[in-house]
């Protein structure tokens, strides 16, 4: 049964049809990769799913509820988490406080004026940090974290309200190859454990081929191909517009 | 052509580069590899004068440029392509290119908008679009083109393959080969070893602000111990 | 019909100077990211220099040459300010530079007084344009037509410069990312100085050109600040066309306003602005501020720490020492220290939105003065006792902040700052023009404390309890979930929205809270002085508060306290001298250059030197 259904999504900027009749579905617990050339419309799709851009036409249903027209924060409350391509964390707070903020919001304690924020939900936050293996860094300032750790912190923050769907736009951008694979492995483990569905975009084919359950290929705003990792890799059209000769990424198992 | 010797660079109180040295000879493509936060960007920014090393020497083309302002270093023929792209989002593609334009040099053929559009056909289609409306990959092409408009002798490329579709990366490898053929020198900061292998002659590995390895790219490929230790691949 | 047309022309002529000055401000901000508070002073200098030059250079040529001379001279002065005062502090935290430009205002004010004296200087009429022309039977001063032509010529010139020339493209590029522009081979220093020259030149021409219609006087500097901020905000930051259209719109409406609603002239332009901003939050021709611009400099925000035990002891000692002040028996000390405590509360309330929330308000005096007036009005017209009035002051100010905040928090950055200033001016103009109720310029007198608190010593204790209490409440509020959320909106609005918080609502509530606390400070102030004047609400008072916060250090909760204390003491001490503004201005400039982290930053540096810094972890 599909959990997220996207139907006939359109968006154009001026004359440029950035997203042109895109439909797909995502099942519970599935890790779906959205790939495609630069300018294919992936980020535009994401922004429409998350309420940042209004589509010209189309519908996005999460568990039977229409998301189009909702504000990002309301979509978040429905149980959709997201990470950012350029990390967005609270630089002036510690690692654990960053996670606590998400919990405070989730428990609707934002406007409570008679408690100290530093004490609220600290244990829950520590449990989440434990999950991503950053417990020992809990009290470090977020602005001095290594990049890979920042990305993991973002994952913890996105997981704080126990989302059912996670949207990740280029989650491993800017990371070292080893860390990329570690992060996606971690994500895949969490997904398997908690039954979260994930939709992500990525230009690192090592990451995609290793972890995705299914792959969608977007080109010039339209769906070009869809299927298992092997199908997509072998698809000549995809090779032509996107994968190229395969010299810039390894195969799966190449360096495992 | 570019020689960095023993520089120490700080951000405020944080000591980032601990005596980094590197040499790029004319006509070479050299990769600077290393994990996140290793200090690649800081090395490159030190070279172009965006951060000032507190200690050490940088010479470019026989001139010491250690504490020069960026624009003077640029006039000597050093081009910089930043990792965050930093295109001017309110300017059109053409205007972005205009900002980068500098007079031709005698020793190398000059770039023009036409030759650049040949190199990056995507940009030609979008020449009157605002920079901010380009997709990530299109912006990456624009930032390289913009720097080339300055007719640099040596070009510093900070993670150019980041966020770029594999086909385009392959294309970019060809472009770098063309640069080389045209007599351009390249210093490339990279995390994607596959890409670095395709284009470069020599490689340095930096880790925690110190140079840990120097050798030809073929040597690096043969040396799985170093690769595993510093690059985790 | 003809009459309205003539009025239209008068309005457009008035708009001319406004447009010139406003576009200069906008251009300077665009490229250098400096909000040049001293832009009004440059305008004033333009008028004075033109006056002097006209007395030296005679005749027709002398007149026109004088306008050009004034422009060039002021342009040069602007460049000198840029090189000597601003260049050393470009790397300071964002908007810190406004402290230095505020110092420049003070310096120029006293220099002008020194050179040209306190009298208004009336300029000569423009040779050849002394008369009037008849248009559709209405008489229109011919010089008005000259001004209109001047504005249009400048508009076209600027438009051409920015869109058609390489320099213009470079300037626009530098507006977005000046570091990148310099890495592409453009000499940033020259570009900045050049832009400052251009901006100051426009201000100088503006000041000189309006001389035949008015005079050169010492009130011109602050006088034009609010209107140019309104023009820039209404037209849209960075848009030359916007500045032109907004200046025209506002001036023309003002002219009709004088005719039909003579008592509301000052408020009118703000109403225009409010209407425009409700429909288009970024102004007529403006665009939303690009998120995460690369131009911003300075260190990343630091966490606020709880006081360590030694800090707590120091605070306890200071409070204990404060309780001893009245025991000295010197009334003057009680009065001075009451002032200091009141300003500490005022500065701390500004710091709550500025430091914790990252929203720089240029109009915080609205709530301080607002609280003062609320208390005074209740006492005067309802016979309210002091105790109740002191409660109504923060409520009234909070209510004002509720309304003003609704408009302001829709914007961010400098737009927000300028809009707060403009809104504060609305309140100011109401108070200033509504003579019958507020006493206008003469203020409201005889607002004294209740009998039990009428001794300065006793009232001092009241101030101590409420003032220090207020500061402690503000501190505590920085550590509640709400305070954290507010800090979150500053660090990353994107993230805050993405974890389900309503950024605008949080900012709005913080604005109201800070406004209410400023209102409390204002309430305490009225009863301490026994009177209140519109000056408590004016721009200069808002700027004082900003200076206190920036001087003290934005990144620390203790900063505003230190800043307010030092600033108040300095002002108290310096005001015995004749040219105290000059001294204070120079001192502010020096402090700004020497201590870009503010006093709190300097204390940290000293501690670091002594090796007892709160250990920051080294970057990995
Ligand atoms: N605000 C906008 N205005 C106009 N055009 C836009 C806007 N945003 C995106 N576009 C255009 O829409 C197309 C799709 O952009 P999008 O950012 O979705 O691409 P993408 O698939 O995420 O690419 P990349 O992998 O390079 O990030 C591009 O051609 C881009 O130029
Ligand atoms: N503006 C800054 N202020 C303080 N520290 C900084 C700043 N910029 C970078 N650093 C720190 O300097 C170190 C080196 O950073 P640098 O950007 O040079 O790494 P890099 O090798 O380019 O990494 P990446 O692959 O992530 O781009 C990191 O630890 C980083 O946290
Ligand atoms: Mg994208
Ligand atoms: Mg880098």
Coordinates of N, CA, C and O in Angstrom, one line a residue, chain C residues 87 95 203 224 261 377 418 425 438 469 484 507 590 593:
Chain C
X87 N 36.5 51.8 7.3 CA 37.4 50.8 6.8 C 38.0 49.9 7.9 O 38.0 48.7 7.7
X95 N 26.1 45.3 11.1 CA 25.5 46.5 11.6 C 26.2 47.2 12.8 O 25.8 48.3 13.3
X203 N 23.9 63.1 -1.5 CA 23.4 63.8 -0.3 C 23.7 65.3 -0.4 O 22.9 66.2 0.0
X224 N 15.9 64.9 8.4 CA 15.7 64.2 7.1 C 15.8 62.6 7.3 O 15.4 61.9 6.4
X261 N -5.5 68.2 5.8 CA -5.4 67.7 7.1 C -4.2 68.3 7.8 O -3.2 67.6 8.1
X377 N 0.1 60.3 30.8 CA -1.3 60.7 30.4 C -2.3 60.2 31.5 O -3.2 60.9 31.8
X418 N 14.6 49.6 9.5 CA 14.1 50.9 9.0 C 12.7 51.0 9.3 O 12.2 52.1 9.6
X425 N 8.7 56.9 14.5 CA 8.5 58.2 14.2 C 7.0 58.6 14.1 O 6.6 59.7 14.3
X438 N -1.1 66.1 24.5 CA 0.3 65.7 25.0 C 1.1 66.9 25.3 O 2.3 66.8 25.7
X469 N 15.0 44.1 38.8 CA 14.1 42.9 38.6 C 13.8 42.7 37.2 O 13.8 41.6 36.6
X484 N 15.0 30.3 23.9 CA 15.8 29.5 23.0 C 15.2 29.5 21.6 O 15.9 29.5 20.6
X507 N 8.9 35.9 16.9 CA 9.5 37.2 16.8 C 8.6 38.3 17.3 O 8.9 39.2 18.0
X590 N 36.3 56.1 18.4 CA 37.5 55.4 18.9 C 37.2 54.1 19.5 O 37.8 53.1 19.2
X593 N 36.3 51.6 16.9 CA 37.4 51.1 16.1 C 38.3 50.1 17.0 O 38.7 49.1 16.5

